[in-house]
PDB file of C-alpha atoms and ligand atoms in Angstrom:
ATOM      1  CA  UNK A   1      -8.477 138.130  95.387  1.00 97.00           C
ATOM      2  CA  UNK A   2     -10.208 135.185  93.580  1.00 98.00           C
ATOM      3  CA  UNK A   3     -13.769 135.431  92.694  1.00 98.00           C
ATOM      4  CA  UNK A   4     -15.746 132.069  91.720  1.00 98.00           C
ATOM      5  CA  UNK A   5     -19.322 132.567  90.217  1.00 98.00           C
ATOM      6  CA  UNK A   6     -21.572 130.218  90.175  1.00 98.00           C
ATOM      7  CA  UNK A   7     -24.625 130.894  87.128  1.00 98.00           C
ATOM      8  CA  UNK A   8     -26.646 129.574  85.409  1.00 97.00           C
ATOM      9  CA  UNK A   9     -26.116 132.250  82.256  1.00 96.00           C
ATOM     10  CA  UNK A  10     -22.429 132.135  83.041  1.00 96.00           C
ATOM     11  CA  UNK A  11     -22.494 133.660  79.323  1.00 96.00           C
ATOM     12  CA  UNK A  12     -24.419 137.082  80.840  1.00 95.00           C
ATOM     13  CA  UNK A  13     -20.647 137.761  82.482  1.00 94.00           C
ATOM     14  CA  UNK A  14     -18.154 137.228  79.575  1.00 90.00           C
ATOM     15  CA  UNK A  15     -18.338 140.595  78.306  1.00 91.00           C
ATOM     16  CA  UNK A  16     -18.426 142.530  81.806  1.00 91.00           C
ATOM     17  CA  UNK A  17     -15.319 140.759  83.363  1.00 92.00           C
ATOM     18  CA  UNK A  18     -12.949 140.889  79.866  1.00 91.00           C
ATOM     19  CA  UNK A  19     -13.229 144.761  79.059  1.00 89.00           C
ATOM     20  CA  UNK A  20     -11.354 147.851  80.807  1.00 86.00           C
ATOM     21  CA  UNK A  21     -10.294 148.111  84.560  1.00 90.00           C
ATOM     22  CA  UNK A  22     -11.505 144.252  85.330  1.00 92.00           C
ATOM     23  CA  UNK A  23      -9.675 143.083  82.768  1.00 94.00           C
ATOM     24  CA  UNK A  24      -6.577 144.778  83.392  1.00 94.00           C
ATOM     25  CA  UNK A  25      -6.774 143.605  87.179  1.00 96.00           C
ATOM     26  CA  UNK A  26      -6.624 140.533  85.966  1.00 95.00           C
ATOM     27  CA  UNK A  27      -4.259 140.625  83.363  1.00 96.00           C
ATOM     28  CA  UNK A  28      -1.926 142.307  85.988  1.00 96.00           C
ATOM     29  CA  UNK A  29      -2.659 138.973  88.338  1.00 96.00           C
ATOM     30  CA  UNK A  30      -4.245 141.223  91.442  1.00 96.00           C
ATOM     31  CA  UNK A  31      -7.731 139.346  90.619  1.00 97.00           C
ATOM     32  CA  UNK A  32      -8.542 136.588  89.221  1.00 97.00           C
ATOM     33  CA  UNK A  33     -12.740 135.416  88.389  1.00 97.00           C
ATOM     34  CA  UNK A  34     -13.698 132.627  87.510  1.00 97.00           C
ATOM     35  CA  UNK A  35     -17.205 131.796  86.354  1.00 97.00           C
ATOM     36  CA  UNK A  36     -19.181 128.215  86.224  1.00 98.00           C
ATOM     37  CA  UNK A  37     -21.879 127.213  84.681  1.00 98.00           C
ATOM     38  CA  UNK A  38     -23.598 125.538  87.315  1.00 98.00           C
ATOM     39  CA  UNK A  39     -25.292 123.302  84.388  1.00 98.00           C
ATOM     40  CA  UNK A  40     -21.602 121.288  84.343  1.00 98.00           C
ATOM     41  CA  UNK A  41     -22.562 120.066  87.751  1.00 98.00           C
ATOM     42  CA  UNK A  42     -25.968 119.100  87.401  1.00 98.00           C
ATOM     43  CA  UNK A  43     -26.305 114.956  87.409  1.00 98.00           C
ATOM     44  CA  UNK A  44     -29.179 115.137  85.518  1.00 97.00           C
ATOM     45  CA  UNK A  45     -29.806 113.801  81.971  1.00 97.00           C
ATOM     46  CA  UNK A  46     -30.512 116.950  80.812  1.00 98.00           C
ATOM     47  CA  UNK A  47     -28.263 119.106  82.914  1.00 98.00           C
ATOM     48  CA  UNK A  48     -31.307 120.949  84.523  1.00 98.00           C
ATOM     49  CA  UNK A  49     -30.733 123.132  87.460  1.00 98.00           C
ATOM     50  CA  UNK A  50     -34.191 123.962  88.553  1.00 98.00           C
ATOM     51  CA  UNK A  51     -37.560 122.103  89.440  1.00 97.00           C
ATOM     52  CA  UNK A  52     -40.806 122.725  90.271  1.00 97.00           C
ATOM     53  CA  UNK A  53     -41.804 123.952  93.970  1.00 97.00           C
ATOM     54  CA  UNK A  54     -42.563 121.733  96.480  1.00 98.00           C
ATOM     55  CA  UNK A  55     -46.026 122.890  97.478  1.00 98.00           C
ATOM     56  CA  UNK A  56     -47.213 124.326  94.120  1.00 97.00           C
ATOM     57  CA  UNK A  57     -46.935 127.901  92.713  1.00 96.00           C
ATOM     58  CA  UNK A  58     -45.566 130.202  90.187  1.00 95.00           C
ATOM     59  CA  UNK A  59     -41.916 129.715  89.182  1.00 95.00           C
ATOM     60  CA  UNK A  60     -38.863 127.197  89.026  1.00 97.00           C
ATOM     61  CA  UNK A  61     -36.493 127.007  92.114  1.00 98.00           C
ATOM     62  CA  UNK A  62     -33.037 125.989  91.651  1.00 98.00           C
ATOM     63  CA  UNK A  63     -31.934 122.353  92.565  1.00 98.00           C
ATOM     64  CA  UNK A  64     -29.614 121.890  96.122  1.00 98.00           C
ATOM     65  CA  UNK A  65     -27.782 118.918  93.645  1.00 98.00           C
ATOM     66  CA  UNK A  66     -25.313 121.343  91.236  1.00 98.00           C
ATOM     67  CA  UNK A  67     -25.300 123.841  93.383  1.00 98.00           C
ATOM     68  CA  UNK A  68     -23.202 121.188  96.392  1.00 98.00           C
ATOM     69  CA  UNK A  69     -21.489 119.769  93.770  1.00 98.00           C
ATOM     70  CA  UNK A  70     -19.772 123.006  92.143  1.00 98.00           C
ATOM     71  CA  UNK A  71     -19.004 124.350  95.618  1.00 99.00           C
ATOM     72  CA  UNK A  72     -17.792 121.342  97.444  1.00 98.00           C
ATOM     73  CA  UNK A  73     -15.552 121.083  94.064  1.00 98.00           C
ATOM     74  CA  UNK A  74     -14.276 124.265  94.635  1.00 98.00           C
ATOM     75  CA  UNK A  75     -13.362 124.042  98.035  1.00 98.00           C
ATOM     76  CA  UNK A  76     -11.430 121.075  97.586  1.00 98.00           C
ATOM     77  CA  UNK A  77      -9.191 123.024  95.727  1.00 98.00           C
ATOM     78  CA  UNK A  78      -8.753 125.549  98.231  1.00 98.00           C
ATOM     79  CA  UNK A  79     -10.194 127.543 101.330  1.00 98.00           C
ATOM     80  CA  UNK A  80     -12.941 130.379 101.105  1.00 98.00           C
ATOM     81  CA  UNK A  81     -13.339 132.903 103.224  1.00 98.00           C
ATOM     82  CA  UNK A  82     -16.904 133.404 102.143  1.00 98.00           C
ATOM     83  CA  UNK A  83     -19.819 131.799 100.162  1.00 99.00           C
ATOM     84  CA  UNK A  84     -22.208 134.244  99.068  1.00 98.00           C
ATOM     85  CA  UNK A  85     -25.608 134.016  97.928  1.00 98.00           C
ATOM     86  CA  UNK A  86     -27.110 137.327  95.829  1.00 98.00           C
ATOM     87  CA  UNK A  87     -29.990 138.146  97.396  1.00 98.00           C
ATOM     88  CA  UNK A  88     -32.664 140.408  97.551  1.00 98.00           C
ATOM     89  CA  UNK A  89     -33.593 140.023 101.031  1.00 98.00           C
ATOM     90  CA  UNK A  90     -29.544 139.943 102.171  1.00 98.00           C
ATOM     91  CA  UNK A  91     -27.328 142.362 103.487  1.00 98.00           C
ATOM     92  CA  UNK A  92     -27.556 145.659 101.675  1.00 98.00           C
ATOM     93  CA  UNK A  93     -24.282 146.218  99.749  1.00 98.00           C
ATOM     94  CA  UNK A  94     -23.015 149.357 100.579  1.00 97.00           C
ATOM     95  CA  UNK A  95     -19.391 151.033 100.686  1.00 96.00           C
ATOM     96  CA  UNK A  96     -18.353 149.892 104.333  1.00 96.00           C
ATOM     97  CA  UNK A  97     -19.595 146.258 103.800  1.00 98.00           C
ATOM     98  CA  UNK A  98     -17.445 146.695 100.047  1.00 98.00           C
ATOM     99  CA  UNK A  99     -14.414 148.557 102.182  1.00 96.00           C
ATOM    100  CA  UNK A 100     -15.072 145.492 104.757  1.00 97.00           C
ATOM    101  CA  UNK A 101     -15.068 142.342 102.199  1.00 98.00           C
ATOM    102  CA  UNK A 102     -12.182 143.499 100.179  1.00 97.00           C
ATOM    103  CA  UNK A 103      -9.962 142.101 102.427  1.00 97.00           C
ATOM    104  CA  UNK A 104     -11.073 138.593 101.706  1.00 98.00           C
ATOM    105  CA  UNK A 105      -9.201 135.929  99.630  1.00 98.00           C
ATOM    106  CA  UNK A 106     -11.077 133.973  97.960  1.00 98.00           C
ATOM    107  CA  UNK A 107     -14.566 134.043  97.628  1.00 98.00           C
ATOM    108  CA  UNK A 108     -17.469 131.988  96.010  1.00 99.00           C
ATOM    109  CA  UNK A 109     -21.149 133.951  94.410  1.00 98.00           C
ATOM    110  CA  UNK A 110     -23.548 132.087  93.422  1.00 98.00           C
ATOM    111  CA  UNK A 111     -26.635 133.776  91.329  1.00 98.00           C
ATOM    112  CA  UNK A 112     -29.982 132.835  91.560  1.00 98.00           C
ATOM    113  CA  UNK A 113     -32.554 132.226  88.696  1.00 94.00           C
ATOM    114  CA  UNK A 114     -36.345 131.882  89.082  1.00 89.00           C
ATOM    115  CA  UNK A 115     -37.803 132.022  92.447  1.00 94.00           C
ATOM    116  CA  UNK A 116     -34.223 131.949  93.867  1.00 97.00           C
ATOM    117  CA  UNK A 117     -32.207 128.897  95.459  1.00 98.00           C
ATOM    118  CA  UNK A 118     -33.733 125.613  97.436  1.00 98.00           C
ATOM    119  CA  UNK A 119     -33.801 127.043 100.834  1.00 98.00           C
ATOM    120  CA  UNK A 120     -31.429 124.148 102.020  1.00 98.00           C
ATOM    121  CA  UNK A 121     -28.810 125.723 100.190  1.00 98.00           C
ATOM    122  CA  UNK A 122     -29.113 128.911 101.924  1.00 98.00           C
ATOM    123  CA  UNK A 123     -29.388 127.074 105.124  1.00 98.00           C
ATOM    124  CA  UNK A 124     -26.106 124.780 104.729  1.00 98.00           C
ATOM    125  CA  UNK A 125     -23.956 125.937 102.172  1.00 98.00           C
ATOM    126  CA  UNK A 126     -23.937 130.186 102.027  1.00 98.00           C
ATOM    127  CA  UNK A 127     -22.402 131.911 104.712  1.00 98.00           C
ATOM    128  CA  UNK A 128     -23.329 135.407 103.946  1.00 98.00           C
ATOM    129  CA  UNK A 129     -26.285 136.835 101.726  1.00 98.00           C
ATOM    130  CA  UNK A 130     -26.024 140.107  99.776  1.00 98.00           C
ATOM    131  CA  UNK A 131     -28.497 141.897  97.855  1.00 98.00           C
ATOM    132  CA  UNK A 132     -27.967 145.457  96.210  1.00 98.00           C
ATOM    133  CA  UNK A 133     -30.964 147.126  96.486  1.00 98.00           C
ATOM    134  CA  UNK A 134     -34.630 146.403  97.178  1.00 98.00           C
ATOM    135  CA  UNK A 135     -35.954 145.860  94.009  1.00 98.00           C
ATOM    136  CA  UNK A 136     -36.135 142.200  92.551  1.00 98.00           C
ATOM    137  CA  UNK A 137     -34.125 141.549  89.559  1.00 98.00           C
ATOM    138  CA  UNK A 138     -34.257 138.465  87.653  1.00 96.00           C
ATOM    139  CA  UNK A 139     -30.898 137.002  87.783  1.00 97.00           C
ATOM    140  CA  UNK A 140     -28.380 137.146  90.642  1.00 98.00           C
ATOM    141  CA  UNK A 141     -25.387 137.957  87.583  1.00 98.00           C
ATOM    142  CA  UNK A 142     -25.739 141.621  87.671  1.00 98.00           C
ATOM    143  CA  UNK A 143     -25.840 141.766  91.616  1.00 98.00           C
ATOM    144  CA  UNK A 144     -22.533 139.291  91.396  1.00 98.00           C
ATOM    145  CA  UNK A 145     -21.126 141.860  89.090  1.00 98.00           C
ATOM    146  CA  UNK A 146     -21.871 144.373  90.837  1.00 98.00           C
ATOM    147  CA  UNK A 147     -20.684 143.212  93.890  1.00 98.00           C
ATOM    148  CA  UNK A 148     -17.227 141.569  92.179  1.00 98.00           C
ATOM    149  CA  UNK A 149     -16.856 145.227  90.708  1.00 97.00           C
ATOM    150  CA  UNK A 150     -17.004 147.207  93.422  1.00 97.00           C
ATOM    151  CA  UNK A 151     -14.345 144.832  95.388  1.00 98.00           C
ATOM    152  CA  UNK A 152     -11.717 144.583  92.440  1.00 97.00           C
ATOM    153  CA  UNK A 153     -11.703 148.360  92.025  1.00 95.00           C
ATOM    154  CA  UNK A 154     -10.345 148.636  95.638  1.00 96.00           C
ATOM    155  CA  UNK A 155      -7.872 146.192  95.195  1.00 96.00           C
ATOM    156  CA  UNK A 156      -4.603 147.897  95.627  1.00 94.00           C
ATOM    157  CA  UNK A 157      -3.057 148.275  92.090  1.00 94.00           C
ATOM    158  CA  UNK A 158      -6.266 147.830  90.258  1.00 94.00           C
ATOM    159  CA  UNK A 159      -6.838 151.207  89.583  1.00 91.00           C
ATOM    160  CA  UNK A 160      -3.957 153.722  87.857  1.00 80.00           C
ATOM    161  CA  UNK A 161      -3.876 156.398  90.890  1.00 74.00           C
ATOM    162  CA  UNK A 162      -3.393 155.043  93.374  1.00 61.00           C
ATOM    163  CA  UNK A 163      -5.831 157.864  95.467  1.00 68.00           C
ATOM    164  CA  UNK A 164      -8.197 157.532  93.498  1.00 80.00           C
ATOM    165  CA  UNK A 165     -10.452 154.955  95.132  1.00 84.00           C
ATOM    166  CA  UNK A 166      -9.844 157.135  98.296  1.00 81.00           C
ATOM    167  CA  UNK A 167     -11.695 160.156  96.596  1.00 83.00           C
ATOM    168  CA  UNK A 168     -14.758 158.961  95.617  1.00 89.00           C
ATOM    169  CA  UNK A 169     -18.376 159.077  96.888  1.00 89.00           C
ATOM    170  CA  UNK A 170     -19.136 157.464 100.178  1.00 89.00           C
ATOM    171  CA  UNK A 171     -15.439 156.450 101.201  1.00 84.00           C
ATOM    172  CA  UNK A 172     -14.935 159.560 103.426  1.00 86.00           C
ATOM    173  CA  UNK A 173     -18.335 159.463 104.461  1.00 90.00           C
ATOM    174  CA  UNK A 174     -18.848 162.468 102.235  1.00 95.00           C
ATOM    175  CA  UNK A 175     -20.003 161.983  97.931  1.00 96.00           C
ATOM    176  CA  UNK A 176     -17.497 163.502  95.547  1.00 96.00           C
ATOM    177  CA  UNK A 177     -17.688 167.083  94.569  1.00 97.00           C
ATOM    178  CA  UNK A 178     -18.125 167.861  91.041  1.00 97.00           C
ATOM    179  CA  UNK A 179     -15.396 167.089  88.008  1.00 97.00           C
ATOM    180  CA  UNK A 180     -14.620 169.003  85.453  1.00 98.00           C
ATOM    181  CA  UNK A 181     -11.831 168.507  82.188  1.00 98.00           C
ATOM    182  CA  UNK A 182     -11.488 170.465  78.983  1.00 97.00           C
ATOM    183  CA  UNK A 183     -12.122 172.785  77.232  1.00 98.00           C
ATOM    184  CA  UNK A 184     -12.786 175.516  79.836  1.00 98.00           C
ATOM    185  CA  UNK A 185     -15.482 176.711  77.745  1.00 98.00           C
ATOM    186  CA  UNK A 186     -17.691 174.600  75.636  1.00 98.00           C
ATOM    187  CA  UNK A 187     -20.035 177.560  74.609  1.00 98.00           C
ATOM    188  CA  UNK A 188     -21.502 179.269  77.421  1.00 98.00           C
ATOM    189  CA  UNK A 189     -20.595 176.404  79.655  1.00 98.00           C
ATOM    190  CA  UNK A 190     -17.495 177.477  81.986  1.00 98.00           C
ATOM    191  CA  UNK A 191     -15.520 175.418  83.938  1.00 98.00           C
ATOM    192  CA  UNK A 192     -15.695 176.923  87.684  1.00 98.00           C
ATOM    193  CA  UNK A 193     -12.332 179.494  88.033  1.00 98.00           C
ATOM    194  CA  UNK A 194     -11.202 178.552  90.828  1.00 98.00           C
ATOM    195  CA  UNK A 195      -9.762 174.990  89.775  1.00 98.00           C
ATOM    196  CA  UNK A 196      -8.209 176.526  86.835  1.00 98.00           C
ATOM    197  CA  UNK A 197      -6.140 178.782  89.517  1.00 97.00           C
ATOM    198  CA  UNK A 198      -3.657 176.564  90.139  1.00 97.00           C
ATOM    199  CA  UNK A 199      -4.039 177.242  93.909  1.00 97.00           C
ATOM    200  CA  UNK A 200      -3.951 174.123  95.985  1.00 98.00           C
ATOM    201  CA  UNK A 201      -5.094 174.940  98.843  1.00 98.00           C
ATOM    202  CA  UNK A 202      -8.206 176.746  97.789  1.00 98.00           C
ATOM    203  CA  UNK A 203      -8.695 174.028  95.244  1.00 98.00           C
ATOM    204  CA  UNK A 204      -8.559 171.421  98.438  1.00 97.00           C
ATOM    205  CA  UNK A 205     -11.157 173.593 100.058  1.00 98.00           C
ATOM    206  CA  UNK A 206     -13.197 174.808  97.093  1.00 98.00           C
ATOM    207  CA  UNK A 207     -13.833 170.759  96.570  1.00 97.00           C
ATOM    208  CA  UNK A 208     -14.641 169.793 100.467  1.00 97.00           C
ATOM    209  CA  UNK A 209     -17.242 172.333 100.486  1.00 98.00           C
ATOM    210  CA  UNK A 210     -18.913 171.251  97.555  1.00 98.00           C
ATOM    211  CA  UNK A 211     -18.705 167.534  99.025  1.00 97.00           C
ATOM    212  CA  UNK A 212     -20.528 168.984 102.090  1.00 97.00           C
ATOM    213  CA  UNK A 213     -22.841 171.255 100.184  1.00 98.00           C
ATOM    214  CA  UNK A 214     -24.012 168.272  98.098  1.00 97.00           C
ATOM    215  CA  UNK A 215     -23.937 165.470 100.842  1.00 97.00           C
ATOM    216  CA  UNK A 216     -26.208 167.654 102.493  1.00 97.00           C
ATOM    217  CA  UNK A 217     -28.380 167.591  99.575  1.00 98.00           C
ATOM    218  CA  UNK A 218     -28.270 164.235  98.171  1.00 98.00           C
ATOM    219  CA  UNK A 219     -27.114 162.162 101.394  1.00 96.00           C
ATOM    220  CA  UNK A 220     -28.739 164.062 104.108  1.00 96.00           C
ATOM    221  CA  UNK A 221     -28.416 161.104 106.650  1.00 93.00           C
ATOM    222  CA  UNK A 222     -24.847 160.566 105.859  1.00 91.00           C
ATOM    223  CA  UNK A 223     -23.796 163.881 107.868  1.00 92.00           C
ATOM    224  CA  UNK A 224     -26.343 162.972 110.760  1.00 82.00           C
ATOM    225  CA  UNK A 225     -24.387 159.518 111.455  1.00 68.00           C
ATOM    226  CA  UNK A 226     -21.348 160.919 112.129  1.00 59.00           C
ATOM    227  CA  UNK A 227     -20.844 161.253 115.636  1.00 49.00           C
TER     228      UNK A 227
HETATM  229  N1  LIG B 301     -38.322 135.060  94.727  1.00 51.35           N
HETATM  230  C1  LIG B 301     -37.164 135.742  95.157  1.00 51.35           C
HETATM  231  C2  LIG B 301     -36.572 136.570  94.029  1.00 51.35           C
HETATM  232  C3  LIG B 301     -35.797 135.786  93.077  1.00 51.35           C
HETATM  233  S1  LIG B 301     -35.070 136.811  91.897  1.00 51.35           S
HETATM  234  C4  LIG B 301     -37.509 136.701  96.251  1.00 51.35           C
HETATM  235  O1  LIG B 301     -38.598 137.222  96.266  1.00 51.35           O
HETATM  236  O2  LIG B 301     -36.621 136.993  97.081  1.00 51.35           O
HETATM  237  C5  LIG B 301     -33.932 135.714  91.159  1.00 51.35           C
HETATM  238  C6  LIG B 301     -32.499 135.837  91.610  1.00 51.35           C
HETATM  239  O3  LIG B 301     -32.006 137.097  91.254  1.00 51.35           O
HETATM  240  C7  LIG B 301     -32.285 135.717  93.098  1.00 51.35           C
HETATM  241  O4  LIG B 301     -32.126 134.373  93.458  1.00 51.35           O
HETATM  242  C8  LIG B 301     -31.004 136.513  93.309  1.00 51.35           C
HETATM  243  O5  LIG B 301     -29.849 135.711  93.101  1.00 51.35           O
HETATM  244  C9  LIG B 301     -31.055 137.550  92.205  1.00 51.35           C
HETATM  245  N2  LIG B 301     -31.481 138.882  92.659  1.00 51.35           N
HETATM  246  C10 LIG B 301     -32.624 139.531  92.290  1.00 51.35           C
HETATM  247  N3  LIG B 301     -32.693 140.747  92.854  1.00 51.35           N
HETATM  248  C11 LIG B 301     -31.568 140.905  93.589  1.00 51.35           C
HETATM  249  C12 LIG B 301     -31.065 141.958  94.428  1.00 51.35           C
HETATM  250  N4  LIG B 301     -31.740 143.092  94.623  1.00 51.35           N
HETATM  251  N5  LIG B 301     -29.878 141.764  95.029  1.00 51.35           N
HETATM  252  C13 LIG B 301     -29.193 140.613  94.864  1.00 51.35           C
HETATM  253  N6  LIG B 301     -29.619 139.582  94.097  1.00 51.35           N
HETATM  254  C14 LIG B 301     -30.796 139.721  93.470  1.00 51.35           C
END
């Protein structure tokens, strides 16, 4: 999978995408990101990317000009499945849609700034809007992190066992059951018997009841979807 990000703090991402299981996926060649700074499209003297709103009010909104120029740029390089524009009124990013887009090939973010994008953008260029989580936050890198995290992890490869993506929260409609490693004891603090037993099968079981127990809990309306 390649990820293009379009930013206008393209610096906010170094750090996230060069440390620990990102980098390795990439270092491995299973994903490849690549971020912009959308001020090395802007055709203005001073490489804005914003102006002031049409209409008057509070904030900056970011300019339709970089924004077409760093994406039709991209695509003439190759095809994308998918341009997508953080959002907090978008789709809400959640595992299916994550289990659902990590099929895709190549794909373009772009981040907002400000009061968000010129709506024309929205309108002609984006194909699909995400947002993850209603709250406002002021920068679409963290959603595009969030978002480019959350599909690399699934890639196959990316992470060392290969199960392990299977096993956590959400993906069998159940979240994980509790995790434990050593010591057994760390003062009164004991490490529940049963998983030091050995016993597979009542390990297996032991764990899918406390996925229930605390699905019920925490997820209530996860259990009542299932038909
Ligand atoms: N005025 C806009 C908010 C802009 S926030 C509105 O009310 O919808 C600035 C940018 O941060 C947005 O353009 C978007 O890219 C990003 N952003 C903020 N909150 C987000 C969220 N919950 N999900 C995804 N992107 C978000």
């Amino acid at each position: 999978m390649r990820i293009d990000i379009l930013s206008a703090l393209p610096r906010l991402l170094d750090s996230y995408f060069n440390e620990s299981i990102l980098r390795r996926a990439q270092q491995k060649g299973l994903a490849e990101v690549h971020v912009h700074d959308l001020r090395d499209f802007s055709e203005d003297k001073h490489r804005r990317v914003d102006d002031y709103p049409f209409g008057g009010g509070a904030g900056m909104v970011m300019s339709v000009q970089p924004i077409h120029k760093a994406i039709t740029a991209l695509k003439s390089e190759r095809h994308y499945d998918e341009v997508i524009y953080m959002s907090p009124d978008g789709e809400l990013l959640d595992q299916p849609l994550v289990n659902r887009m990590s099929s895709l090939r190549n794909i373009i973010i772009l981040c907002g700034h400000y009061k968000g994008v010129d709506e024309r953008v929205r309108e002609h260029l984006v194909t699909r809007e995400v947002s993850i989580g209603d709250y406002v936050l002021s920068g679409g890198e963290l959603p595009a992190a969030v978002l480019s995290d959350a599909l690399i992890r699934l890639l196959p490869g990316v992470l060392g066992d290969e199960t392990s993506a299977l096993s956590d929260s959400f993906q069998d409609g159940l979240v994980a059951p509790p995790a434990y490693t050593r010591p057994e004891q760390y003062g009164d603090w004991q490490v529940p018997g049963v998983l030091l037993s050995g016993h597979e099968a009542r390990i297996h079981e032991w764990r899918l009841q406390q996925s229930l127990e605390r699905t019920r809990q925490r997820r209530p309306g996860m259990l009542k979807d299932e038909k």
